[in-house]
Amino acid sequence: MTRDVVVTGLGLVSCRGEGVAAHLAALEAGTAPATDTERFAPYAVHPAPAIAWDGQIPKKSDQRQMEAWQRLGVYAAGLALDAAGVKDDAAFKQGLHLVVSAGGGERDYAVDGAILTGLREAADPGAYLNERLQNDLRPTLFLAQLSNLLAGNIAIVHGVTGASRTFMGEESSGVDALRIGAARVAAGQIDAVLVGGSYNAERPDVMVIHEMGGYLRRGGYAPVFARAEAPGFVLGSCAAFLLLESAASAAARGARALARLAPVASDLTRREPGRVGASLAGLWSAAGIAGPDAVVSGAAGVAPVTAEEAGALTRLAPGVPVHALGDLVGHGLEVVAPFGAALAAALVAERGLREVAVTTVGHRRGEGVMRVLAA
């Protein structure tokens, strides 16, 4: 049994603002994203916009107990539910499933700093560390917020009480979230699923992590496919959620199908010369892409991976406009695939495109290709 999977709701938040209209306007204007080059110099970041959280997270107590990545995700999820017309439909949300792509959660810098400082003078470092870990940990029993707390807070704030799954693994986790969520709807296992993720780029720890791998671009913003002189990504705080439904479910409740999502193709290759281009060519065929009107690329700007993707897209879609997410919102790791799919759906629904191809090539592992079509 294979059913059509349609997109009925979109929720987007990034440095461009919130909602579909703001992001399409920014894409068409072609302007550079808001960039902060001071806080984490010599690295830049595309910061989250000012958001009135009450619009989607009405309780101040809920807002306070979430770190920024959770607030961004819960807010975007609320936007998607609103757009799909189910925000106040308790019965629908009771059976709504949830698939989230998320990183490792945010660190508690105060606790980290206090423990490291105390270790210097501790007479018995082992005993000191055990004592501090027992007394200073969050209620989640971890020095960082757990990845599945985003799904939990979406359930609490928005009343989405179907089964939930959380995937970790950088860009590939977003690909898998979409792939599995859409496949379950297509197979008739479920009728609807909320899929997405969120990322807070404005954190010293993530800068350290990615700089150790040599993945950050030094200096200010430059277009993703024009970073040869200083390759690397510029992180962006962002969140994206899509409500996926079977076409029959959407029709039964009179919802507008914004776009149709074809089965998502994914791969995991070694980063050897030529492997990314070969993988994309295979995924392009597997996804059934023939003549897209546009390509939404999740290219990170990392060498030599991004150059290989550029070459592959030139061969696979000659003359077709390529929109790099990094030029729009920055690089959001786990959010790249959901954001790309959501932007593609917006282009189909609001700009009349017939077919948009979406690529997600991880900065160090994993590839994904999907096809977003007019409903």
mmCIF file of C-alpha atoms in Angstrom:
data_model
loop_
_atom_site.group_PDB
_atom_site.id
_atom_site.type_symbol
_atom_site.label_atom_id
_atom_site.label_comp_id
_atom_site.label_asym_id
_atom_site.label_seq_id
_atom_site.Cartn_x
_atom_site.Cartn_y
_atom_site.Cartn_z
ATOM 1 C CA MET A 1 0.000 0.000 0.000
ATOM 2 C CA THR A 2 1.463 3.337 -1.063
ATOM 3 C CA ARG A 3 -0.339 6.609 -0.456
ATOM 4 C CA ASP A 4 0.468 10.144 -1.563
ATOM 5 C CA VAL A 5 2.119 12.205 1.189
ATOM 6 C CA VAL A 6 1.210 15.880 1.179
ATOM 7 C CA VAL A 7 2.420 18.884 3.151
ATOM 8 C CA THR A 8 -0.385 20.788 4.868
ATOM 9 C CA GLY A 9 1.475 23.017 7.323
ATOM 10 C CA LEU A 10 4.831 24.813 7.488
ATOM 11 C CA GLY A 11 6.590 26.529 10.385
ATOM 12 C CA LEU A 12 9.837 28.419 9.750
ATOM 13 C CA VAL A 13 12.034 30.540 12.024
ATOM 14 C CA SER A 14 15.498 31.930 11.246
ATOM 15 C CA CYS A 15 17.488 35.147 11.049
ATOM 16 C CA ARG A 16 15.070 36.129 8.267
ATOM 17 C CA GLY A 17 12.145 36.202 10.703
ATOM 18 C CA GLU A 18 9.271 33.780 11.008
ATOM 19 C CA GLY A 19 6.803 32.266 8.570
ATOM 20 C CA VAL A 20 6.782 31.335 4.908
ATOM 21 C CA ALA A 21 6.244 34.844 3.528
ATOM 22 C CA ALA A 22 9.336 36.287 5.221
ATOM 23 C CA HIS A 23 11.574 33.538 3.880
ATOM 24 C CA LEU A 24 10.251 33.636 0.323
ATOM 25 C CA ALA A 25 10.671 37.420 0.287
ATOM 26 C CA ALA A 26 14.267 37.098 1.485
ATOM 27 C CA LEU A 27 14.998 34.378 -1.063
ATOM 28 C CA GLU A 28 13.693 36.497 -3.907
ATOM 29 C CA ALA A 29 15.433 39.656 -2.693
ATOM 30 C CA GLY A 30 18.772 37.861 -2.712
ATOM 31 C CA THR A 31 20.101 39.888 0.193
ATOM 32 C CA ALA A 32 22.716 38.578 2.605
ATOM 33 C CA PRO A 33 21.364 37.213 5.896
ATOM 34 C CA ALA A 34 21.758 39.106 9.154
ATOM 35 C CA THR A 35 25.240 38.256 10.417
ATOM 36 C CA ASP A 36 26.912 38.751 13.777
ATOM 37 C CA THR A 37 30.698 38.917 13.369
ATOM 38 C CA GLU A 38 31.521 40.180 16.868
ATOM 39 C CA ARG A 39 30.358 37.745 19.569
ATOM 40 C CA PHE A 40 32.305 34.718 18.343
ATOM 41 C CA ALA A 41 35.062 36.380 16.301
ATOM 42 C CA PRO A 42 36.813 35.316 14.143
ATOM 43 C CA TYR A 43 33.696 33.262 13.368
ATOM 44 C CA ALA A 44 30.372 34.659 12.249
ATOM 45 C CA VAL A 45 26.870 33.503 13.110
ATOM 46 C CA HIS A 46 23.396 34.183 11.726
ATOM 47 C CA PRO A 47 21.394 34.939 14.892
ATOM 48 C CA ALA A 48 17.777 34.165 15.692
ATOM 49 C CA PRO A 49 15.352 37.080 15.306
ATOM 50 C CA ALA A 50 13.526 38.775 18.141
ATOM 51 C CA ILE A 51 10.481 36.599 18.797
ATOM 52 C CA ALA A 52 7.381 37.193 20.903
ATOM 53 C CA TRP A 53 7.344 33.670 22.349
ATOM 54 C CA ASP A 54 3.879 34.107 23.825
ATOM 55 C CA GLY A 55 2.403 33.664 20.353
ATOM 56 C CA GLN A 56 3.132 29.911 20.398
ATOM 57 C CA ILE A 57 4.357 29.253 23.959
ATOM 58 C CA PRO A 58 1.811 31.073 26.117
ATOM 59 C CA LYS A 59 3.054 30.002 29.561
ATOM 60 C CA LYS A 60 6.061 31.905 30.891
ATOM 61 C CA SER A 61 6.956 28.899 33.021
ATOM 62 C CA ASP A 62 7.276 26.768 29.879
ATOM 63 C CA GLN A 63 9.447 29.408 28.234
ATOM 64 C CA ARG A 64 11.765 29.639 31.240
ATOM 65 C CA GLN A 65 12.462 25.925 31.509
ATOM 66 C CA MET A 66 13.487 25.651 27.850
ATOM 67 C CA GLU A 67 16.841 26.627 26.385
ATOM 68 C CA ALA A 68 16.908 28.562 23.110
ATOM 69 C CA TRP A 69 16.980 25.533 20.807
ATOM 70 C CA GLN A 70 13.801 24.197 22.394
ATOM 71 C CA ARG A 71 11.969 27.513 22.276
ATOM 72 C CA LEU A 72 12.832 27.859 18.581
ATOM 73 C CA GLY A 73 11.581 24.332 17.836
ATOM 74 C CA VAL A 74 8.396 24.540 19.892
ATOM 75 C CA TYR A 75 7.597 27.893 18.298
ATOM 76 C CA ALA A 76 8.136 26.609 14.748
ATOM 77 C CA ALA A 77 6.058 23.517 15.492
ATOM 78 C CA GLY A 78 3.230 25.778 16.636
ATOM 79 C CA LEU A 79 3.470 27.777 13.413
ATOM 80 C CA ALA A 80 3.154 24.560 11.382
ATOM 81 C CA LEU A 81 0.110 23.423 13.363
ATOM 82 C CA ASP A 82 -1.469 26.855 12.936
ATOM 83 C CA ALA A 83 -0.804 26.861 9.194
ATOM 84 C CA ALA A 84 -2.351 23.399 8.860
ATOM 85 C CA GLY A 85 -5.483 24.496 10.723
ATOM 86 C CA VAL A 86 -5.137 21.955 13.524
ATOM 87 C CA LYS A 87 -3.751 24.068 16.364
ATOM 88 C CA ASP A 88 -7.083 23.887 18.214
ATOM 89 C CA ASP A 89 -8.102 20.421 17.039
ATOM 90 C CA ALA A 90 -7.438 18.310 20.141
ATOM 91 C CA ALA A 91 -8.749 15.117 18.550
ATOM 92 C CA PHE A 92 -6.432 15.446 15.565
ATOM 93 C CA LYS A 93 -3.405 16.215 17.718
ATOM 94 C CA GLN A 94 -4.138 13.264 19.991
ATOM 95 C CA GLY A 95 -3.334 10.910 17.132
ATOM 96 C CA LEU A 96 -0.623 13.088 15.557
ATOM 97 C CA HIS A 97 2.820 11.481 15.514
ATOM 98 C CA LEU A 98 6.055 13.436 15.911
ATOM 99 C CA VAL A 99 9.527 12.912 14.446
ATOM 100 C CA VAL A 100 12.281 15.295 15.510
ATOM 101 C CA SER A 101 15.902 15.742 14.420
ATOM 102 C CA ALA A 102 18.012 17.229 17.194
ATOM 103 C CA GLY A 103 21.555 17.605 18.465
ATOM 104 C CA GLY A 104 22.860 16.924 21.930
ATOM 105 C CA GLY A 105 21.090 19.763 23.696
ATOM 106 C CA GLU A 106 22.596 22.849 25.278
ATOM 107 C CA ARG A 107 25.281 22.760 27.960
ATOM 108 C CA ASP A 108 24.917 24.301 31.401
ATOM 109 C CA TYR A 109 27.913 26.640 31.184
ATOM 110 C CA ALA A 110 27.722 27.736 34.814
ATOM 111 C CA VAL A 111 27.942 24.145 36.070
ATOM 112 C CA ASP A 112 30.668 23.256 33.568
ATOM 113 C CA GLY A 113 32.759 26.240 34.650
ATOM 114 C CA ALA A 114 32.261 25.678 38.361
ATOM 115 C CA ILE A 115 33.268 22.008 38.125
ATOM 116 C CA LEU A 116 36.373 22.708 36.050
ATOM 117 C CA THR A 117 37.433 25.532 38.369
ATOM 118 C CA GLY A 118 36.922 23.429 41.497
ATOM 119 C CA LEU A 119 38.853 20.482 40.107
ATOM 120 C CA ARG A 120 42.035 22.562 40.088
ATOM 121 C CA GLU A 121 42.171 22.758 43.883
ATOM 122 C CA ALA A 122 40.302 19.599 44.891
ATOM 123 C CA ALA A 123 42.265 17.369 47.256
ATOM 124 C CA ASP A 124 40.537 14.311 45.792
ATOM 125 C CA PRO A 125 39.468 15.190 42.205
ATOM 126 C CA GLY A 126 37.551 11.946 41.746
ATOM 127 C CA ALA A 127 35.463 12.349 44.879
ATOM 128 C CA TYR A 128 34.923 16.033 44.111
ATOM 129 C CA LEU A 129 33.709 15.253 40.589
ATOM 130 C CA ASN A 130 31.296 12.571 41.808
ATOM 131 C CA GLU A 131 29.871 14.930 44.426
ATOM 132 C CA ARG A 132 29.375 17.769 41.980
ATOM 133 C CA LEU A 133 27.770 15.528 39.366
ATOM 134 C CA GLN A 134 25.325 14.217 41.950
ATOM 135 C CA ASN A 135 24.383 17.668 43.192
ATOM 136 C CA ASP A 136 24.692 19.952 40.158
ATOM 137 C CA LEU A 137 23.139 17.972 37.312
ATOM 138 C CA ARG A 138 19.915 19.075 35.701
ATOM 139 C CA PRO A 139 16.811 17.016 36.493
ATOM 140 C CA THR A 140 17.458 15.316 33.158
ATOM 141 C CA LEU A 141 20.537 13.631 34.714
ATOM 142 C CA PHE A 142 22.882 15.096 32.140
ATOM 143 C CA LEU A 143 25.140 18.126 31.892
ATOM 144 C CA ALA A 144 23.238 19.145 28.767
ATOM 145 C CA GLN A 145 19.562 19.045 27.893
ATOM 146 C CA LEU A 146 18.517 15.716 26.407
ATOM 147 C CA SER A 147 17.701 15.623 22.711
ATOM 148 C CA ASN A 148 14.211 14.221 23.176
ATOM 149 C CA LEU A 149 13.178 17.148 25.387
ATOM 150 C CA LEU A 150 12.224 19.066 22.243
ATOM 151 C CA ALA A 151 9.658 16.418 21.356
ATOM 152 C CA GLY A 152 8.506 16.352 24.955
ATOM 153 C CA ASN A 153 7.952 20.092 25.096
ATOM 154 C CA ILE A 154 6.072 20.073 21.785
ATOM 155 C CA ALA A 155 3.807 17.441 23.293
ATOM 156 C CA ILE A 156 3.320 19.463 26.485
ATOM 157 C CA VAL A 157 2.825 22.900 24.935
ATOM 158 C CA HIS A 158 0.867 21.926 21.819
ATOM 159 C CA GLY A 159 -0.885 18.750 22.962
ATOM 160 C CA VAL A 160 0.663 16.520 20.289
ATOM 161 C CA THR A 161 0.313 13.188 22.047
ATOM 162 C CA GLY A 162 0.917 10.535 19.411
ATOM 163 C CA ALA A 163 4.113 8.497 19.400
ATOM 164 C CA SER A 164 7.368 10.424 18.994
ATOM 165 C CA ARG A 165 10.865 9.647 17.770
ATOM 166 C CA THR A 166 14.035 11.723 17.988
ATOM 167 C CA PHE A 167 16.953 11.262 15.597
ATOM 168 C CA MET A 168 20.505 12.444 16.218
ATOM 169 C CA GLY A 169 23.361 12.611 13.729
ATOM 170 C CA GLU A 170 23.859 16.090 12.284
ATOM 171 C CA GLU A 171 22.475 16.645 8.763
ATOM 172 C CA SER A 172 21.673 12.959 8.272
ATOM 173 C CA SER A 173 19.254 12.998 11.203
ATOM 174 C CA GLY A 174 17.061 15.511 9.387
ATOM 175 C CA VAL A 175 17.083 13.377 6.256
ATOM 176 C CA ASP A 176 16.074 10.307 8.256
ATOM 177 C CA ALA A 177 13.351 12.174 10.123
ATOM 178 C CA LEU A 178 11.717 13.137 6.836
ATOM 179 C CA ARG A 179 12.380 9.793 5.196
ATOM 180 C CA ILE A 180 10.849 7.726 7.975
ATOM 181 C CA GLY A 181 8.001 10.109 8.771
ATOM 182 C CA ALA A 182 6.926 10.257 5.123
ATOM 183 C CA ALA A 183 7.385 6.510 4.633
ATOM 184 C CA ARG A 184 5.101 5.699 7.560
ATOM 185 C CA VAL A 185 2.354 7.898 6.128
ATOM 186 C CA ALA A 186 2.834 6.455 2.630
ATOM 187 C CA ALA A 187 2.663 2.894 3.987
ATOM 188 C CA GLY A 188 -0.606 3.554 5.797
ATOM 189 C CA GLN A 189 0.891 3.055 9.270
ATOM 190 C CA ILE A 190 -0.183 6.557 10.324
ATOM 191 C CA ASP A 191 -2.269 9.330 8.771
ATOM 192 C CA ALA A 192 -0.263 12.373 9.854
ATOM 193 C CA VAL A 193 3.104 13.282 11.355
ATOM 194 C CA LEU A 194 4.799 16.499 12.453
ATOM 195 C CA VAL A 195 8.446 16.456 11.318
ATOM 196 C CA GLY A 196 11.211 18.962 11.953
ATOM 197 C CA GLY A 197 14.028 20.203 14.115
ATOM 198 C CA SER A 198 15.710 23.226 15.640
ATOM 199 C CA TYR A 199 19.231 24.526 16.190
ATOM 200 C CA ASN A 200 20.719 27.262 18.344
ATOM 201 C CA ALA A 201 23.974 28.395 16.740
ATOM 202 C CA GLU A 202 24.733 31.101 19.294
ATOM 203 C CA ARG A 203 26.740 28.936 21.693
ATOM 204 C CA PRO A 204 30.474 28.922 22.458
ATOM 205 C CA ASP A 205 30.571 25.137 22.805
ATOM 206 C CA VAL A 206 29.382 24.436 19.263
ATOM 207 C CA MET A 207 31.929 26.885 17.912
ATOM 208 C CA VAL A 208 34.675 24.964 19.715
ATOM 209 C CA ILE A 209 33.388 21.589 18.533
ATOM 210 C CA HIS A 210 33.217 22.535 14.861
ATOM 211 C CA GLU A 211 36.446 24.508 14.864
ATOM 212 C CA MET A 212 38.268 21.441 16.175
ATOM 213 C CA GLY A 213 37.144 19.686 13.004
ATOM 214 C CA GLY A 214 38.136 22.626 10.821
ATOM 215 C CA TYR A 215 34.581 23.157 9.591
ATOM 216 C CA LEU A 216 33.966 26.817 10.489
ATOM 217 C CA ARG A 217 34.520 29.646 8.047
ATOM 218 C CA ARG A 218 36.742 32.414 9.371
ATOM 219 C CA GLY A 219 35.612 35.945 8.630
ATOM 220 C CA GLY A 220 32.239 37.252 7.574
ATOM 221 C CA TYR A 221 29.528 35.893 5.345
ATOM 222 C CA ALA A 222 30.134 34.919 1.723
ATOM 223 C CA PRO A 223 27.850 32.926 -0.597
ATOM 224 C CA VAL A 224 28.097 29.195 0.081
ATOM 225 C CA PHE A 225 29.381 28.308 -3.373
ATOM 226 C CA ALA A 226 31.951 31.142 -3.312
ATOM 227 C CA ARG A 227 33.990 30.290 -0.218
ATOM 228 C CA ALA A 228 37.033 28.720 -1.808
ATOM 229 C CA GLU A 229 39.375 31.284 -0.225
ATOM 230 C CA ALA A 230 38.033 30.509 3.290
ATOM 231 C CA PRO A 231 35.896 27.359 3.206
ATOM 232 C CA GLY A 232 33.571 26.335 5.992
ATOM 233 C CA PHE A 233 30.063 26.977 7.223
ATOM 234 C CA VAL A 234 28.493 29.901 9.036
ATOM 235 C CA LEU A 235 26.110 28.507 11.633
ATOM 236 C CA GLY A 236 22.567 29.831 11.813
ATOM 237 C CA SER A 237 19.945 29.640 14.545
ATOM 238 C CA CYS A 238 16.837 28.216 12.911
ATOM 239 C CA ALA A 239 13.910 25.821 13.156
ATOM 240 C CA ALA A 240 11.603 24.185 10.643
ATOM 241 C CA PHE A 241 8.581 21.897 10.979
ATOM 242 C CA LEU A 242 6.289 20.333 8.378
ATOM 243 C CA LEU A 243 2.935 18.647 8.890
ATOM 244 C CA LEU A 244 2.829 15.635 6.582
ATOM 245 C CA GLU A 245 -0.470 13.872 5.913
ATOM 246 C CA SER A 246 -1.884 11.295 3.592
ATOM 247 C CA ALA A 247 -3.729 12.987 0.752
ATOM 248 C CA ALA A 248 -6.911 11.268 1.907
ATOM 249 C CA SER A 249 -6.551 12.606 5.455
ATOM 250 C CA ALA A 250 -6.024 16.156 4.206
ATOM 251 C CA ALA A 251 -8.991 15.929 1.845
ATOM 252 C CA ALA A 252 -11.240 14.500 4.551
ATOM 253 C CA ARG A 253 -10.738 17.522 6.771
ATOM 254 C CA GLY A 254 -10.787 20.018 3.890
ATOM 255 C CA ALA A 255 -7.148 21.034 4.272
ATOM 256 C CA ARG A 256 -5.141 22.563 1.448
ATOM 257 C CA ALA A 257 -2.315 20.351 0.223
ATOM 258 C CA LEU A 258 0.614 22.727 -0.258
ATOM 259 C CA ALA A 259 2.847 20.194 -1.993
ATOM 260 C CA ARG A 260 3.499 16.501 -2.357
ATOM 261 C CA LEU A 261 6.605 14.855 -0.926
ATOM 262 C CA ALA A 262 7.989 11.897 -2.848
ATOM 263 C CA PRO A 263 9.976 9.149 -1.069
ATOM 264 C CA VAL A 264 13.236 10.505 0.356
ATOM 265 C CA ALA A 265 16.482 8.904 -0.855
ATOM 266 C CA SER A 266 19.512 8.752 1.448
ATOM 267 C CA ASP A 267 23.069 7.459 1.425
ATOM 268 C CA LEU A 268 26.155 7.345 3.637
ATOM 269 C CA THR A 269 29.507 7.456 1.847
ATOM 270 C CA ARG A 270 33.129 7.903 2.791
ATOM 271 C CA ARG A 271 34.457 11.361 2.061
ATOM 272 C CA GLU A 272 36.842 10.176 -0.652
ATOM 273 C CA PRO A 273 37.361 12.229 -3.841
ATOM 274 C CA GLY A 274 34.426 11.872 -6.194
ATOM 275 C CA ARG A 275 32.206 9.943 -3.776
ATOM 276 C CA VAL A 276 29.829 12.842 -3.028
ATOM 277 C CA GLY A 277 29.186 13.517 -6.701
ATOM 278 C CA ALA A 278 28.611 9.836 -7.414
ATOM 279 C CA SER A 279 26.296 9.514 -4.433
ATOM 280 C CA LEU A 280 24.219 12.510 -5.507
ATOM 281 C CA ALA A 281 23.883 11.129 -9.023
ATOM 282 C CA GLY A 282 22.606 7.831 -7.652
ATOM 283 C CA LEU A 283 20.214 9.497 -5.217
ATOM 284 C CA TRP A 284 18.964 11.848 -7.937
ATOM 285 C CA SER A 285 17.911 8.829 -9.973
ATOM 286 C CA ALA A 286 16.528 6.964 -6.966
ATOM 287 C CA ALA A 287 14.388 9.960 -6.023
ATOM 288 C CA GLY A 288 12.963 10.084 -9.565
ATOM 289 C CA ILE A 289 14.085 13.639 -10.307
ATOM 290 C CA ALA A 290 13.988 14.433 -14.006
ATOM 291 C CA GLY A 291 13.571 18.140 -14.761
ATOM 292 C CA PRO A 292 13.161 20.282 -11.632
ATOM 293 C CA ASP A 293 12.259 23.944 -11.791
ATOM 294 C CA ALA A 294 14.687 24.722 -8.965
ATOM 295 C CA VAL A 295 17.089 23.104 -6.528
ATOM 296 C CA VAL A 296 17.266 23.867 -2.817
ATOM 297 C CA SER A 297 20.734 22.893 -1.625
ATOM 298 C CA GLY A 298 21.817 22.341 1.944
ATOM 299 C CA ALA A 299 25.488 22.699 0.991
ATOM 300 C CA ALA A 300 27.570 23.729 3.988
ATOM 301 C CA GLY A 301 30.474 25.473 2.259
ATOM 302 C CA VAL A 302 33.010 22.913 3.501
ATOM 303 C CA ALA A 303 35.865 21.951 1.168
ATOM 304 C CA PRO A 304 36.011 19.838 -0.902
ATOM 305 C CA VAL A 305 32.466 18.530 -0.349
ATOM 306 C CA THR A 306 30.643 21.664 -1.489
ATOM 307 C CA ALA A 307 32.720 21.941 -4.666
ATOM 308 C CA GLU A 308 31.806 18.352 -5.510
ATOM 309 C CA GLU A 309 28.134 19.080 -4.968
ATOM 310 C CA ALA A 310 28.344 22.181 -7.186
ATOM 311 C CA GLY A 311 29.866 20.111 -9.959
ATOM 312 C CA ALA A 312 27.269 17.381 -9.572
ATOM 313 C CA LEU A 313 24.370 19.843 -9.688
ATOM 314 C CA THR A 314 25.796 21.425 -12.830
ATOM 315 C CA ARG A 315 25.637 18.015 -14.493
ATOM 316 C CA LEU A 316 22.343 16.864 -12.990
ATOM 317 C CA ALA A 317 20.370 20.104 -13.380
ATOM 318 C CA PRO A 318 22.081 22.294 -15.982
ATOM 319 C CA GLY A 319 20.699 25.816 -16.080
ATOM 320 C CA VAL A 320 18.352 25.220 -13.126
ATOM 321 C CA PRO A 321 18.409 27.868 -10.345
ATOM 322 C CA VAL A 322 20.131 26.598 -7.196
ATOM 323 C CA HIS A 323 19.149 28.167 -3.865
ATOM 324 C CA ALA A 324 21.660 27.521 -1.084
ATOM 325 C CA LEU A 325 20.124 27.436 2.381
ATOM 326 C CA GLY A 326 23.390 28.759 3.757
ATOM 327 C CA ASP A 327 22.801 31.959 1.785
ATOM 328 C CA LEU A 328 19.321 32.281 3.242
ATOM 329 C CA VAL A 329 19.526 31.220 6.895
ATOM 330 C CA GLY A 330 23.001 29.811 7.543
ATOM 331 C CA HIS A 331 23.880 26.220 8.323
ATOM 332 C CA GLY A 332 21.593 24.518 10.838
ATOM 333 C CA LEU A 333 22.949 20.932 10.828
ATOM 334 C CA GLU A 334 19.979 18.800 11.987
ATOM 335 C CA VAL A 335 17.539 21.360 10.557
ATOM 336 C CA VAL A 336 18.976 21.464 7.036
ATOM 337 C CA ALA A 337 16.785 18.753 5.489
ATOM 338 C CA PRO A 338 13.492 19.855 7.110
ATOM 339 C CA PHE A 339 14.207 23.488 6.239
ATOM 340 C CA GLY A 340 15.049 22.587 2.647
ATOM 341 C CA ALA A 341 11.896 20.519 2.259
ATOM 342 C CA ALA A 342 9.782 23.274 3.805
ATOM 343 C CA LEU A 343 11.256 25.942 1.525
ATOM 344 C CA ALA A 344 10.689 23.712 -1.485
ATOM 345 C CA ALA A 345 7.070 23.169 -0.462
ATOM 346 C CA ALA A 346 6.649 26.929 -0.097
ATOM 347 C CA LEU A 347 8.045 27.522 -3.585
ATOM 348 C CA VAL A 348 5.624 24.963 -5.017
ATOM 349 C CA ALA A 349 2.606 26.249 -3.102
ATOM 350 C CA GLU A 350 3.173 29.996 -3.300
ATOM 351 C CA ARG A 351 5.221 30.503 -6.458
ATOM 352 C CA GLY A 352 3.679 27.884 -8.723
ATOM 353 C CA LEU A 353 6.747 25.726 -9.288
ATOM 354 C CA ARG A 354 6.009 22.239 -10.539
ATOM 355 C CA GLU A 355 8.938 20.345 -9.028
ATOM 356 C CA VAL A 356 11.781 21.267 -6.670
ATOM 357 C CA ALA A 357 14.741 19.039 -5.866
ATOM 358 C CA VAL A 358 16.228 19.238 -2.369
ATOM 359 C CA THR A 359 19.747 18.113 -1.500
ATOM 360 C CA THR A 360 21.286 17.599 1.921
ATOM 361 C CA VAL A 361 24.983 16.787 1.907
ATOM 362 C CA GLY A 362 26.490 16.497 5.368
ATOM 363 C CA HIS A 363 29.605 18.482 6.113
ATOM 364 C CA ARG A 364 31.388 15.249 7.038
ATOM 365 C CA ARG A 365 29.001 12.357 6.349
ATOM 366 C CA GLY A 366 25.664 11.467 4.765
ATOM 367 C CA GLU A 367 23.686 12.574 1.746
ATOM 368 C CA GLY A 368 20.000 12.937 1.018
ATOM 369 C CA VAL A 369 17.870 13.918 -1.973
ATOM 370 C CA MET A 370 14.150 14.495 -2.098
ATOM 371 C CA ARG A 371 11.582 15.553 -4.630
ATOM 372 C CA VAL A 372 8.863 18.060 -3.751
ATOM 373 C CA LEU A 373 6.030 18.280 -6.279
ATOM 374 C CA ALA A 374 2.891 20.277 -6.904
ATOM 375 C CA ALA A 375 -0.009 18.634 -5.099
#
